[in-house]
Structures are given as C-alpha cells and as structure tokens.
C-alpha cells in the first residue's frame, strides 16, 4: 500500500488474512452467524491499524441511499425544537446519517418541499409538532415518515412517537386541585395543532370531574408579549378572578407572571401559574415555574431511531414517552375567598 494512498477493504482483508467478503460482513455489522467472533475482531483491529474508513459515497451509490434525514419543525426560535434536534442528530450521527433541519414556512403546515424532489434527496422525514397531513408536499407517501407529537390515528406517518401530553396536563390540574383551587383559567396557544387540542381536552376533563370547579379559556399567540396582554385583560375584567392559571407553554406562563406582577397580583399567593415544556426560561423567572417537564432530547432520539428502523425496511412501533410535573414556586394554596 502506498504511503499516500487511502487504505482499501482489500488491504484490510490482506492484513487480517481473510476475504474481502468477510471484511464487508464485519464492517457492515452483518457478521454474526457467518463469521467467527475471533475473525471479526481481527478484521476490526486491522481496520483500526490501517485507518480504514468505508467509502460511504460508493456504498450509497450502490444502494440508492443518501444517508440524509429531514427534520421538519414549526419554528427554530423555540428551545424545545432545538433539544429535539440535538437528540435526533446524535442518533443519526451514530448510524452515519446527517440531519437537515427545516423550519416549515407555514408553521405547523402544510410544509413545502425544500428540494426539487425530496424522495431523491432524502432517505426519510422526521416531523415534530406538525398538523396532520402537513407533510404531503415533502414526498410523505414516497419516503419513510415518523411524526412526533402528532395524532397517531391520522396522517400518512409510518409511525408516531408521542409524549404523554394528556397525562402531563392531568398532573398539572391535579396538583392545583389538591392545593384547593376551583376557579381555573386556561391560557391556550392559538395554534392549530393536535398537541394543544389534547392539552385543552385533558384540562377540561380534569376540572369537570370536581364538583364546584370551573374553567374559562383564553387564547393567544405563543409569545410572552401576547400572553402578558391576554392575562392583563383577564385580571382586569369585571367579576371574580381565577386563582389558578394553566398555560400551554412556559413562554405563555412567563408572560402571565409578568402581567400579574405589573398589576400587583402576587404569584403564587393570589394566582398560581403553571407552564409546559420546562424550558430554560422556567428557572430564569421569579418565582420559578411549576411546569410539565418534557424529555425533548430523548423524544428526538426515539423519533430518529424509529425513522432509521423504517429506512432499513423495518416496522417501528408507535411509542409514548412519560412526562412529569416539576413543582416550583409559581404554585401555592388557593387564596381564601371573602
């Protein structure tokens, strides 16, 4: 082998004293039952010593693979999606795949094809928190598709990986009910998405199941400023104020706390506030937010693992990841009524 040439599989085979076919089996992970353990280790050691790396371009040309997955998200400005990407990219890299991150120009959808032909440029699509059928413009029927945070009963997905969103909202409502709260307000994200529909339904059912409890809903855009404006209107409206405010997102909860503070309403003494996601923001505000913690990185990792299973011709199962309520300083006992 020349000092300047790149080592080949033939070089590895010669160094290990095996055939090139054996080298392909071992380095492709298909050796169990076909090559002995001792031989497999000898091949790997020869590859390490020579600094051999498979020619992925040539292999992909033979197999028709691009070794590229597309991750579609509604926005890049939300920390949750950054964490999802981190988890997905880690699993993809471990399998020799790259991840292209694509924020949908239309938010939750429909998403347009960012390529001349997605099926020609990609091996599969992973989509987080998109509306049902939002991926039809990105070759959803021609490519393996795994949906995150999506209705498993609808859409063209090969599989869905979800968070236990309804259970998370039930945990938040149960915590507030245990603290004696009976007058609830729901600050709901004004986003057409399955995940927010699930949150609303779970909260409504939890409150409806307790005699004397009542719930009012206020919708606003998913920003701190819009949440602050909505909660200012809520707290200055005529009639009894709610004692518990359940927010669809930590951004909304931060805006709610800001509005309360400017109106002289104490959190949690006069108003308890809960969030959702457990973003960095949740511990940056004072008091720190009681919120539903979502395992975003694991979520992205599980989604990518399911997609790679589908790309390899397997049938990934639908999954649901557990979530947990993290109790902090923004919730407390319901204030006494006069």
mmCIF file of C-alpha atoms in Angstrom:
data_model
loop_
_atom_site.group_PDB
_atom_site.id
_atom_site.type_symbol
_atom_site.label_atom_id
_atom_site.label_comp_id
_atom_site.label_asym_id
_atom_site.label_seq_id
_atom_site.Cartn_x
_atom_site.Cartn_y
_atom_site.Cartn_z
ATOM 1 C CA UNK A 1 0.000 0.000 0.000
ATOM 2 C CA UNK A 2 1.405 3.422 -0.999
ATOM 3 C CA UNK A 3 2.214 5.829 1.847
ATOM 4 C CA UNK A 4 -0.147 8.413 0.361
ATOM 5 C CA UNK A 5 -2.968 6.161 -0.813
ATOM 6 C CA UNK A 6 -6.149 5.542 1.098
ATOM 7 C CA UNK A 7 -6.395 2.011 2.559
ATOM 8 C CA UNK A 8 -8.966 -0.220 0.893
ATOM 9 C CA UNK A 9 -11.019 -3.189 2.009
ATOM 10 C CA UNK A 10 -8.525 -5.360 0.071
ATOM 11 C CA UNK A 11 -5.754 -4.027 2.314
ATOM 12 C CA UNK A 12 -7.809 -4.844 5.422
ATOM 13 C CA UNK A 13 -8.521 -8.344 4.110
ATOM 14 C CA UNK A 14 -4.808 -8.949 3.406
ATOM 15 C CA UNK A 15 -3.779 -7.678 6.877
ATOM 16 C CA UNK A 16 -6.430 -9.783 8.642
ATOM 17 C CA UNK A 17 -5.854 -12.858 6.484
ATOM 18 C CA UNK A 18 -9.489 -13.063 5.366
ATOM 19 C CA UNK A 19 -11.512 -12.486 2.206
ATOM 20 C CA UNK A 20 -12.936 -9.103 1.171
ATOM 21 C CA UNK A 21 -16.390 -10.601 1.618
ATOM 22 C CA UNK A 22 -15.597 -11.248 5.277
ATOM 23 C CA UNK A 23 -14.407 -7.658 5.666
ATOM 24 C CA UNK A 24 -17.702 -6.392 4.191
ATOM 25 C CA UNK A 25 -19.729 -8.583 6.544
ATOM 26 C CA UNK A 26 -17.819 -7.493 9.647
ATOM 27 C CA UNK A 27 -17.651 -3.770 8.920
ATOM 28 C CA UNK A 28 -21.259 -3.770 7.767
ATOM 29 C CA UNK A 29 -22.384 -5.337 11.044
ATOM 30 C CA UNK A 30 -23.751 -8.464 9.328
ATOM 31 C CA UNK A 31 -21.169 -10.976 10.528
ATOM 32 C CA UNK A 32 -22.928 -12.740 13.474
ATOM 33 C CA UNK A 33 -23.567 -16.359 12.499
ATOM 34 C CA UNK A 34 -21.463 -16.027 9.359
ATOM 35 C CA UNK A 35 -18.008 -15.083 10.691
ATOM 36 C CA UNK A 36 -16.445 -16.141 13.985
ATOM 37 C CA UNK A 37 -16.034 -13.632 16.803
ATOM 38 C CA UNK A 38 -12.270 -14.023 16.672
ATOM 39 C CA UNK A 39 -12.214 -13.301 12.932
ATOM 40 C CA UNK A 40 -14.488 -10.298 13.351
ATOM 41 C CA UNK A 41 -12.175 -8.835 15.974
ATOM 42 C CA UNK A 42 -9.167 -9.473 13.728
ATOM 43 C CA UNK A 43 -10.849 -7.576 10.892
ATOM 44 C CA UNK A 44 -11.772 -4.637 13.136
ATOM 45 C CA UNK A 45 -8.230 -4.497 14.526
ATOM 46 C CA UNK A 46 -6.757 -4.490 11.019
ATOM 47 C CA UNK A 47 -9.129 -1.683 10.003
ATOM 48 C CA UNK A 48 -8.146 0.375 13.049
ATOM 49 C CA UNK A 49 -4.439 -0.177 12.465
ATOM 50 C CA UNK A 50 -4.628 0.803 8.805
ATOM 51 C CA UNK A 51 -7.009 3.706 9.450
ATOM 52 C CA UNK A 52 -9.532 2.236 7.039
ATOM 53 C CA UNK A 53 -12.863 4.033 6.557
ATOM 54 C CA UNK A 54 -15.600 2.677 4.291
ATOM 55 C CA UNK A 55 -16.255 4.656 1.129
ATOM 56 C CA UNK A 56 -19.778 5.758 2.000
ATOM 57 C CA UNK A 57 -20.285 7.573 -1.292
ATOM 58 C CA UNK A 58 -19.626 4.415 -3.286
ATOM 59 C CA UNK A 59 -21.794 2.336 -0.987
ATOM 60 C CA UNK A 60 -24.655 4.830 -1.189
ATOM 61 C CA UNK A 61 -24.384 4.870 -4.964
ATOM 62 C CA UNK A 62 -24.865 1.103 -4.959
ATOM 63 C CA UNK A 63 -27.762 1.126 -2.502
ATOM 64 C CA UNK A 64 -29.509 4.282 -3.675
ATOM 65 C CA UNK A 65 -29.192 5.808 -0.209
ATOM 66 C CA UNK A 66 -28.395 9.446 0.567
ATOM 67 C CA UNK A 67 -27.861 8.816 4.297
ATOM 68 C CA UNK A 68 -29.740 12.037 4.960
ATOM 69 C CA UNK A 69 -32.877 12.607 7.032
ATOM 70 C CA UNK A 70 -35.003 15.748 7.140
ATOM 71 C CA UNK A 71 -36.264 17.077 10.477
ATOM 72 C CA UNK A 72 -39.240 19.392 9.980
ATOM 73 C CA UNK A 73 -40.251 21.724 12.837
ATOM 74 C CA UNK A 74 -42.735 24.620 13.045
ATOM 75 C CA UNK A 75 -40.060 27.117 14.188
ATOM 76 C CA UNK A 76 -36.391 27.471 15.096
ATOM 77 C CA UNK A 77 -36.996 30.056 17.821
ATOM 78 C CA UNK A 78 -38.361 27.564 20.347
ATOM 79 C CA UNK A 79 -35.813 25.863 22.610
ATOM 80 C CA UNK A 80 -37.906 22.678 22.670
ATOM 81 C CA UNK A 81 -37.243 22.034 18.968
ATOM 82 C CA UNK A 82 -33.539 22.723 19.411
ATOM 83 C CA UNK A 83 -33.439 19.951 22.003
ATOM 84 C CA UNK A 84 -35.420 17.621 19.740
ATOM 85 C CA UNK A 85 -32.856 18.267 17.003
ATOM 86 C CA UNK A 86 -29.964 17.552 19.366
ATOM 87 C CA UNK A 87 -31.398 14.149 20.278
ATOM 88 C CA UNK A 88 -32.251 13.246 16.694
ATOM 89 C CA UNK A 89 -28.856 14.342 15.335
ATOM 90 C CA UNK A 90 -26.987 12.317 17.961
ATOM 91 C CA UNK A 91 -28.711 9.069 16.969
ATOM 92 C CA UNK A 92 -28.391 9.834 13.261
ATOM 93 C CA UNK A 93 -24.651 10.506 13.564
ATOM 94 C CA UNK A 94 -24.131 7.217 15.369
ATOM 95 C CA UNK A 95 -25.560 5.484 12.283
ATOM 96 C CA UNK A 96 -23.662 7.531 9.710
ATOM 97 C CA UNK A 97 -26.638 9.738 8.830
ATOM 98 C CA UNK A 98 -26.818 13.504 8.531
ATOM 99 C CA UNK A 99 -29.833 15.589 9.579
ATOM 100 C CA UNK A 100 -31.132 18.606 7.692
ATOM 101 C CA UNK A 101 -33.206 20.904 9.886
ATOM 102 C CA UNK A 102 -36.125 22.532 8.085
ATOM 103 C CA UNK A 103 -38.412 25.085 9.766
ATOM 104 C CA UNK A 104 -41.716 24.962 7.904
ATOM 105 C CA UNK A 105 -42.513 28.384 6.373
ATOM 106 C CA UNK A 106 -46.163 27.827 7.317
ATOM 107 C CA UNK A 107 -45.585 26.861 10.930
ATOM 108 C CA UNK A 108 -47.461 23.641 11.655
ATOM 109 C CA UNK A 109 -48.113 23.174 7.948
ATOM 110 C CA UNK A 110 -48.604 22.483 5.182
ATOM 111 C CA UNK A 111 -44.868 22.256 4.576
ATOM 112 C CA UNK A 112 -43.491 22.678 1.081
ATOM 113 C CA UNK A 113 -40.735 20.580 -0.468
ATOM 114 C CA UNK A 114 -37.385 22.347 0.116
ATOM 115 C CA UNK A 115 -35.830 20.307 -2.705
ATOM 116 C CA UNK A 116 -36.587 19.772 -6.351
ATOM 117 C CA UNK A 117 -37.551 16.249 -5.267
ATOM 118 C CA UNK A 118 -37.404 15.227 -1.623
ATOM 119 C CA UNK A 119 -37.507 11.471 -2.390
ATOM 120 C CA UNK A 120 -34.364 11.874 -4.491
ATOM 121 C CA UNK A 121 -32.511 13.886 -1.855
ATOM 122 C CA UNK A 122 -33.572 12.119 1.369
ATOM 123 C CA UNK A 123 -33.905 8.703 2.954
ATOM 124 C CA UNK A 124 -36.668 9.726 5.349
ATOM 125 C CA UNK A 125 -38.507 12.518 7.161
ATOM 126 C CA UNK A 126 -38.958 13.175 10.876
ATOM 127 C CA UNK A 127 -41.549 15.841 11.688
ATOM 128 C CA UNK A 128 -42.180 17.401 15.090
ATOM 129 C CA UNK A 129 -45.469 19.004 16.177
ATOM 130 C CA UNK A 130 -46.863 19.385 12.671
ATOM 131 C CA UNK A 131 -50.510 19.314 11.663
ATOM 132 C CA UNK A 132 -51.977 16.118 10.235
ATOM 133 C CA UNK A 133 -51.197 15.652 6.518
ATOM 134 C CA UNK A 134 -48.810 18.636 6.673
ATOM 135 C CA UNK A 135 -46.041 16.626 5.021
ATOM 136 C CA UNK A 136 -47.864 15.675 1.832
ATOM 137 C CA UNK A 137 -45.755 18.184 -0.099
ATOM 138 C CA UNK A 138 -42.487 16.550 1.001
ATOM 139 C CA UNK A 139 -42.997 13.151 -0.542
ATOM 140 C CA UNK A 140 -44.742 11.747 2.551
ATOM 141 C CA UNK A 141 -46.107 8.848 0.533
ATOM 142 C CA UNK A 142 -42.774 8.006 -1.069
ATOM 143 C CA UNK A 143 -40.490 8.326 1.965
ATOM 144 C CA UNK A 144 -40.483 6.761 5.428
ATOM 145 C CA UNK A 145 -42.099 9.327 7.738
ATOM 146 C CA UNK A 146 -42.132 9.418 11.529
ATOM 147 C CA UNK A 147 -44.275 12.025 13.258
ATOM 148 C CA UNK A 148 -43.512 13.416 16.707
ATOM 149 C CA UNK A 149 -46.245 14.953 18.865
ATOM 150 C CA UNK A 150 -48.925 14.012 16.362
ATOM 151 C CA UNK A 151 -52.268 12.220 16.312
ATOM 152 C CA UNK A 152 -51.445 8.529 15.765
ATOM 153 C CA UNK A 153 -54.888 7.955 14.268
ATOM 154 C CA UNK A 154 -54.450 10.326 11.315
ATOM 155 C CA UNK A 155 -51.897 11.265 8.709
ATOM 156 C CA UNK A 156 -49.520 9.328 6.479
ATOM 157 C CA UNK A 157 -46.887 8.529 9.118
ATOM 158 C CA UNK A 158 -45.034 5.221 9.163
ATOM 159 C CA UNK A 159 -45.038 5.570 12.950
ATOM 160 C CA UNK A 160 -45.664 8.176 15.644
ATOM 161 C CA UNK A 161 -43.615 8.903 18.734
ATOM 162 C CA UNK A 162 -45.513 10.957 21.280
ATOM 163 C CA UNK A 163 -45.174 12.427 24.726
ATOM 164 C CA UNK A 164 -47.816 11.646 27.354
ATOM 165 C CA UNK A 165 -49.209 15.155 26.924
ATOM 166 C CA UNK A 166 -52.663 14.418 28.339
ATOM 167 C CA UNK A 167 -51.156 12.854 31.446
ATOM 168 C CA UNK A 168 -48.906 15.882 31.890
ATOM 169 C CA UNK A 169 -51.879 18.220 31.835
ATOM 170 C CA UNK A 170 -53.770 15.963 34.244
ATOM 171 C CA UNK A 171 -50.784 16.110 36.607
ATOM 172 C CA UNK A 172 -50.786 19.925 36.493
ATOM 173 C CA UNK A 173 -54.552 20.123 37.072
ATOM 174 C CA UNK A 174 -54.420 17.547 39.863
ATOM 175 C CA UNK A 175 -51.645 19.488 41.610
ATOM 176 C CA UNK A 176 -53.714 22.683 41.552
ATOM 177 C CA UNK A 177 -56.895 20.921 42.638
ATOM 178 C CA UNK A 178 -55.035 19.384 45.579
ATOM 179 C CA UNK A 179 -53.986 22.913 46.556
ATOM 180 C CA UNK A 180 -57.658 23.863 46.795
ATOM 181 C CA UNK A 181 -58.062 25.756 43.529
ATOM 182 C CA UNK A 182 -61.508 25.655 41.961
ATOM 183 C CA UNK A 183 -61.549 28.673 39.631
ATOM 184 C CA UNK A 184 -59.250 27.900 36.677
ATOM 185 C CA UNK A 185 -58.274 29.822 33.578
ATOM 186 C CA UNK A 186 -56.574 28.171 30.623
ATOM 187 C CA UNK A 187 -54.167 30.321 28.632
ATOM 188 C CA UNK A 188 -54.282 28.317 25.409
ATOM 189 C CA UNK A 189 -51.867 28.628 22.497
ATOM 190 C CA UNK A 190 -53.561 29.917 19.368
ATOM 191 C CA UNK A 191 -52.009 27.183 17.239
ATOM 192 C CA UNK A 192 -53.852 24.604 15.140
ATOM 193 C CA UNK A 193 -52.068 21.532 16.463
ATOM 194 C CA UNK A 194 -53.053 18.152 17.871
ATOM 195 C CA UNK A 195 -50.850 18.604 20.928
ATOM 196 C CA UNK A 196 -52.702 21.731 22.058
ATOM 197 C CA UNK A 197 -56.080 20.102 21.439
ATOM 198 C CA UNK A 198 -55.006 17.245 23.706
ATOM 199 C CA UNK A 199 -53.929 19.659 26.456
ATOM 200 C CA UNK A 200 -57.238 21.522 26.335
ATOM 201 C CA UNK A 201 -59.309 18.339 26.452
ATOM 202 C CA UNK A 202 -57.328 16.861 29.363
ATOM 203 C CA UNK A 203 -57.584 20.055 31.418
ATOM 204 C CA UNK A 204 -61.304 20.432 30.753
ATOM 205 C CA UNK A 205 -61.958 16.827 31.771
ATOM 206 C CA UNK A 206 -59.918 17.179 34.970
ATOM 207 C CA UNK A 207 -61.736 20.320 36.072
ATOM 208 C CA UNK A 208 -65.166 18.992 35.071
ATOM 209 C CA UNK A 209 -64.632 15.966 37.290
ATOM 210 C CA UNK A 210 -64.507 18.045 40.503
ATOM 211 C CA UNK A 211 -67.744 19.492 41.947
ATOM 212 C CA UNK A 212 -67.653 23.275 42.157
ATOM 213 C CA UNK A 213 -64.645 23.659 39.877
ATOM 214 C CA UNK A 214 -64.936 25.806 36.767
ATOM 215 C CA UNK A 215 -62.755 26.677 33.817
ATOM 216 C CA UNK A 216 -62.538 29.589 31.390
ATOM 217 C CA UNK A 217 -60.341 29.593 28.291
ATOM 218 C CA UNK A 218 -58.402 32.473 26.751
ATOM 219 C CA UNK A 219 -56.427 32.025 23.532
ATOM 220 C CA UNK A 220 -53.390 33.985 22.431
ATOM 221 C CA UNK A 221 -50.340 33.753 20.183
ATOM 222 C CA UNK A 222 -47.383 31.800 21.514
ATOM 223 C CA UNK A 223 -45.289 34.772 22.697
ATOM 224 C CA UNK A 224 -44.503 36.425 26.031
ATOM 225 C CA UNK A 225 -45.958 39.755 24.869
ATOM 226 C CA UNK A 226 -49.265 38.270 23.704
ATOM 227 C CA UNK A 227 -49.579 36.263 26.919
ATOM 228 C CA UNK A 228 -48.934 39.361 29.003
ATOM 229 C CA UNK A 229 -51.647 41.274 27.133
ATOM 230 C CA UNK A 230 -54.156 38.419 27.425
ATOM 231 C CA UNK A 231 -53.598 37.955 31.157
ATOM 232 C CA UNK A 232 -53.791 41.714 31.750
ATOM 233 C CA UNK A 233 -57.243 41.669 30.165
ATOM 234 C CA UNK A 234 -58.206 38.607 32.179
ATOM 235 C CA UNK A 235 -57.138 40.039 35.534
ATOM 236 C CA UNK A 236 -58.729 43.459 34.953
ATOM 237 C CA UNK A 237 -62.079 42.150 33.677
ATOM 238 C CA UNK A 238 -65.177 42.558 35.898
ATOM 239 C CA UNK A 239 -66.136 39.643 38.125
ATOM 240 C CA UNK A 240 -64.237 37.073 40.177
ATOM 241 C CA UNK A 241 -60.663 36.378 39.174
ATOM 242 C CA UNK A 242 -59.337 32.850 38.661
ATOM 243 C CA UNK A 243 -56.951 31.592 41.322
ATOM 244 C CA UNK A 244 -55.130 29.184 39.007
ATOM 245 C CA UNK A 245 -53.818 29.885 35.519
ATOM 246 C CA UNK A 246 -52.787 26.867 33.426
ATOM 247 C CA UNK A 247 -50.599 27.809 30.459
ATOM 248 C CA UNK A 248 -49.922 25.713 27.358
ATOM 249 C CA UNK A 249 -46.239 26.690 27.289
ATOM 250 C CA UNK A 250 -43.542 28.219 29.503
ATOM 251 C CA UNK A 251 -43.448 31.324 27.268
ATOM 252 C CA UNK A 252 -47.122 31.922 27.997
ATOM 253 C CA UNK A 253 -46.546 31.312 31.707
ATOM 254 C CA UNK A 254 -43.698 33.854 31.742
ATOM 255 C CA UNK A 255 -45.950 36.439 30.084
ATOM 256 C CA UNK A 256 -48.678 35.652 32.615
ATOM 257 C CA UNK A 257 -46.330 36.189 35.551
ATOM 258 C CA UNK A 258 -45.160 39.471 34.029
ATOM 259 C CA UNK A 259 -48.749 40.715 33.707
ATOM 260 C CA UNK A 260 -49.580 39.681 37.268
ATOM 261 C CA UNK A 261 -46.529 41.433 38.701
ATOM 262 C CA UNK A 262 -47.326 44.700 36.890
ATOM 263 C CA UNK A 263 -50.893 44.603 38.225
ATOM 264 C CA UNK A 264 -49.764 43.931 41.784
ATOM 265 C CA UNK A 265 -51.133 40.380 41.727
ATOM 266 C CA UNK A 266 -48.820 38.097 43.694
ATOM 267 C CA UNK A 267 -47.696 34.742 42.318
ATOM 268 C CA UNK A 268 -48.471 32.314 43.903
ATOM 269 C CA UNK A 269 -50.248 33.995 46.855
ATOM 270 C CA UNK A 270 -53.043 35.486 44.704
ATOM 271 C CA UNK A 271 -52.612 33.493 41.485
ATOM 272 C CA UNK A 272 -50.933 30.145 40.848
ATOM 273 C CA UNK A 273 -49.380 29.700 37.393
ATOM 274 C CA UNK A 274 -48.237 26.535 35.618
ATOM 275 C CA UNK A 275 -46.328 26.122 32.371
ATOM 276 C CA UNK A 276 -45.497 23.317 29.942
ATOM 277 C CA UNK A 277 -42.147 22.125 28.463
ATOM 278 C CA UNK A 278 -39.687 23.080 31.244
ATOM 279 C CA UNK A 279 -37.550 25.352 29.075
ATOM 280 C CA UNK A 280 -34.526 27.183 30.466
ATOM 281 C CA UNK A 281 -36.897 30.100 30.942
ATOM 282 C CA UNK A 282 -38.770 28.169 33.645
ATOM 283 C CA UNK A 283 -35.949 28.674 36.150
ATOM 284 C CA UNK A 284 -34.941 32.132 34.882
ATOM 285 C CA UNK A 285 -38.141 33.831 36.134
ATOM 286 C CA UNK A 286 -39.036 34.584 39.735
ATOM 287 C CA UNK A 287 -40.773 32.727 41.183
ATOM 288 C CA UNK A 288 -39.550 29.738 39.204
ATOM 289 C CA UNK A 289 -42.255 27.994 37.200
ATOM 290 C CA UNK A 290 -44.129 24.877 38.141
ATOM 291 C CA UNK A 291 -44.229 23.155 34.756
ATOM 292 C CA UNK A 292 -44.600 19.857 32.941
ATOM 293 C CA UNK A 293 -41.127 18.596 32.060
ATOM 294 C CA UNK A 294 -40.868 17.104 28.573
ATOM 295 C CA UNK A 295 -37.828 14.912 27.718
ATOM 296 C CA UNK A 296 -37.184 16.713 24.435
ATOM 297 C CA UNK A 297 -33.766 15.210 23.604
ATOM 298 C CA UNK A 298 -34.934 11.663 24.295
ATOM 299 C CA UNK A 299 -38.023 12.467 22.232
ATOM 300 C CA UNK A 300 -35.884 13.415 19.224
ATOM 301 C CA UNK A 301 -33.620 10.407 19.739
ATOM 302 C CA UNK A 302 -36.524 7.942 19.864
ATOM 303 C CA UNK A 303 -38.041 9.521 16.784
ATOM 304 C CA UNK A 304 -34.820 9.226 14.798
ATOM 305 C CA UNK A 305 -34.333 5.622 15.941
ATOM 306 C CA UNK A 306 -37.836 4.817 14.675
ATOM 307 C CA UNK A 307 -37.131 6.534 11.359
ATOM 308 C CA UNK A 308 -33.873 4.633 10.829
ATOM 309 C CA UNK A 309 -35.717 1.386 11.522
ATOM 310 C CA UNK A 310 -38.198 2.317 8.792
ATOM 311 C CA UNK A 311 -35.415 3.333 6.392
ATOM 312 C CA UNK A 312 -33.845 -0.112 6.889
ATOM 313 C CA UNK A 313 -37.141 -1.753 5.935
ATOM 314 C CA UNK A 314 -38.365 -2.474 9.460
ATOM 315 C CA UNK A 315 -41.698 -1.576 11.040
ATOM 316 C CA UNK A 316 -41.206 0.759 14.010
ATOM 317 C CA UNK A 317 -43.844 0.650 16.725
ATOM 318 C CA UNK A 318 -45.726 3.707 17.928
ATOM 319 C CA UNK A 319 -44.315 4.977 21.232
ATOM 320 C CA UNK A 320 -45.360 7.279 24.066
ATOM 321 C CA UNK A 321 -42.794 8.773 26.453
ATOM 322 C CA UNK A 322 -43.653 9.598 30.043
ATOM 323 C CA UNK A 323 -43.618 13.178 31.300
ATOM 324 C CA UNK A 324 -43.534 14.581 34.837
ATOM 325 C CA UNK A 325 -44.736 17.687 36.650
ATOM 326 C CA UNK A 326 -41.903 19.692 38.212
ATOM 327 C CA UNK A 327 -43.252 21.705 41.151
ATOM 328 C CA UNK A 328 -41.565 25.036 41.847
ATOM 329 C CA UNK A 329 -42.500 28.395 43.351
ATOM 330 C CA UNK A 330 -45.226 29.613 40.990
ATOM 331 C CA UNK A 331 -47.972 27.473 42.573
ATOM 332 C CA UNK A 332 -49.366 27.535 46.083
ATOM 333 C CA UNK A 333 -52.586 27.051 48.089
ATOM 334 C CA UNK A 334 -55.705 28.725 46.761
ATOM 335 C CA UNK A 335 -56.267 32.094 48.441
ATOM 336 C CA UNK A 336 -59.162 32.362 50.909
ATOM 337 C CA UNK A 337 -62.301 33.895 49.435
ATOM 338 C CA UNK A 338 -64.232 36.677 51.167
#
